[in-house]
Amino acid sequence: MFACVYARDNPDMVETRKETIAAHRAHLDDTPSDVRLHCSGPLLEGGVPCGSLFIYEADDSDRIVTFVNKDPNVVAGIYRSIEILEFDWRRGAPE
């Protein structure tokens, strides 16, 4: 299954994001063998990060939830909300 992770930042998190970026990227680079990250990036408002978007693939959503909850951005309290939704990838999906 594919899942879209849509996370919105708490206010004034730009500096905290800068502090956690290296650990956040390392976490994304170290996905477990049963979770695959297809794309990720910050959401922007006026060029300023205000959240994040990720597309994951796994056999079940519990694996994705577990991985997301260990993300340094989550642990640091950057996100005010995180939605994990099943994603029906139609165009451009990996084969």
mmCIF file with all atom_site columns, C-alpha atoms in Angstrom, residues 28-59:
data_model
loop_
_atom_site.group_PDB
_atom_site.id
_atom_site.type_symbol
_atom_site.label_atom_id
_atom_site.label_alt_id
_atom_site.label_comp_id
_atom_site.label_asym_id
_atom_site.label_entity_id
_atom_site.label_seq_id
_atom_site.pdbx_PDB_ins_code
_atom_site.Cartn_x
_atom_site.Cartn_y
_atom_site.Cartn_z
_atom_site.occupancy
_atom_site.B_iso_or_equiv
_atom_site.pdbx_formal_charge
_atom_site.auth_seq_id
_atom_site.auth_comp_id
_atom_site.auth_asym_id
_atom_site.auth_atom_id
_atom_site.pdbx_PDB_model_num
ATOM 1  C CA . LEU A 1 28 ? 14.765 9.217  5.942  1.00 0.00 ? 28 LEU A CA 1
ATOM 2  C CA . ASP A 1 29 ? 17.881 7.615  4.456  1.00 0.00 ? 29 ASP A CA 1
ATOM 3  C CA . ASP A 1 30 ? 17.648 4.774  6.979  1.00 0.00 ? 30 ASP A CA 1
ATOM 4  C CA . THR A 1 31 ? 14.169 3.432  6.229  1.00 0.00 ? 31 THR A CA 1
ATOM 5  C CA . PRO A 1 32 ? 13.604 -0.143 7.381  1.00 0.00 ? 32 PRO A CA 1
ATOM 6  C CA . SER A 1 33 ? 13.565 -2.824 4.682  1.00 0.00 ? 33 SER A CA 1
ATOM 7  C CA . ASP A 1 34 ? 9.760  -3.099 4.841  1.00 0.00 ? 34 ASP A CA 1
ATOM 8  C CA . VAL A 1 35 ? 9.135  0.646  4.333  1.00 0.00 ? 35 VAL A CA 1
ATOM 9  C CA . ARG A 1 36 ? 9.993  2.490  1.136  1.00 0.00 ? 36 ARG A CA 1
ATOM 10 C CA . LEU A 1 37 ? 10.135 6.285  0.846  1.00 0.00 ? 37 LEU A CA 1
ATOM 11 C CA . HIS A 1 38 ? 9.209  7.409  -2.671 1.00 0.00 ? 38 HIS A CA 1
ATOM 12 C CA . CYS A 1 39 ? 9.299  11.182 -2.269 1.00 0.00 ? 39 CYS A CA 1
ATOM 13 C CA . SER A 1 40 ? 9.541  13.841 0.391  1.00 0.00 ? 40 SER A CA 1
ATOM 14 C CA . GLY A 1 41 ? 9.922  17.552 0.780  1.00 0.00 ? 41 GLY A CA 1
ATOM 15 C CA . PRO A 1 42 ? 8.891  20.633 2.698  1.00 0.00 ? 42 PRO A CA 1
ATOM 16 C CA . LEU A 1 43 ? 5.620  22.431 2.110  1.00 0.00 ? 43 LEU A CA 1
ATOM 17 C CA . LEU A 1 44 ? 6.135  26.170 1.637  1.00 0.00 ? 44 LEU A CA 1
ATOM 18 C CA . GLU A 1 45 ? 4.163  29.353 2.261  1.00 0.00 ? 45 GLU A CA 1
ATOM 19 C CA . GLY A 1 46 ? 5.859  32.352 0.690  1.00 0.00 ? 46 GLY A CA 1
ATOM 20 C CA . GLY A 1 47 ? 9.062  30.334 0.398  1.00 0.00 ? 47 GLY A CA 1
ATOM 21 C CA . VAL A 1 48 ? 9.098  29.502 4.130  1.00 0.00 ? 48 VAL A CA 1
ATOM 22 C CA . PRO A 1 49 ? 8.704  25.874 5.285  1.00 0.00 ? 49 PRO A CA 1
ATOM 23 C CA . CYS A 1 50 ? 5.303  25.260 6.886  1.00 0.00 ? 50 CYS A CA 1
ATOM 24 C CA . GLY A 1 51 ? 5.056  21.485 6.786  1.00 0.00 ? 51 GLY A CA 1
ATOM 25 C CA . SER A 1 52 ? 6.167  18.344 5.009  1.00 0.00 ? 52 SER A CA 1
ATOM 26 C CA . LEU A 1 53 ? 4.828  15.823 2.512  1.00 0.00 ? 53 LEU A CA 1
ATOM 27 C CA . PHE A 1 54 ? 5.974  12.211 2.151  1.00 0.00 ? 54 PHE A CA 1
ATOM 28 C CA . ILE A 1 55 ? 4.870  9.265  0.021  1.00 0.00 ? 55 ILE A CA 1
ATOM 29 C CA . TYR A 1 56 ? 5.665  5.873  1.573  1.00 0.00 ? 56 TYR A CA 1
ATOM 30 C CA . GLU A 1 57 ? 5.030  2.278  0.570  1.00 0.00 ? 57 GLU A CA 1
ATOM 31 C CA . ALA A 1 58 ? 4.651  -0.620 3.001  1.00 0.00 ? 58 ALA A CA 1
ATOM 32 C CA . ASP A 1 59 ? 2.600  -3.755 3.488  1.00 0.00 ? 59 ASP A CA 1
#
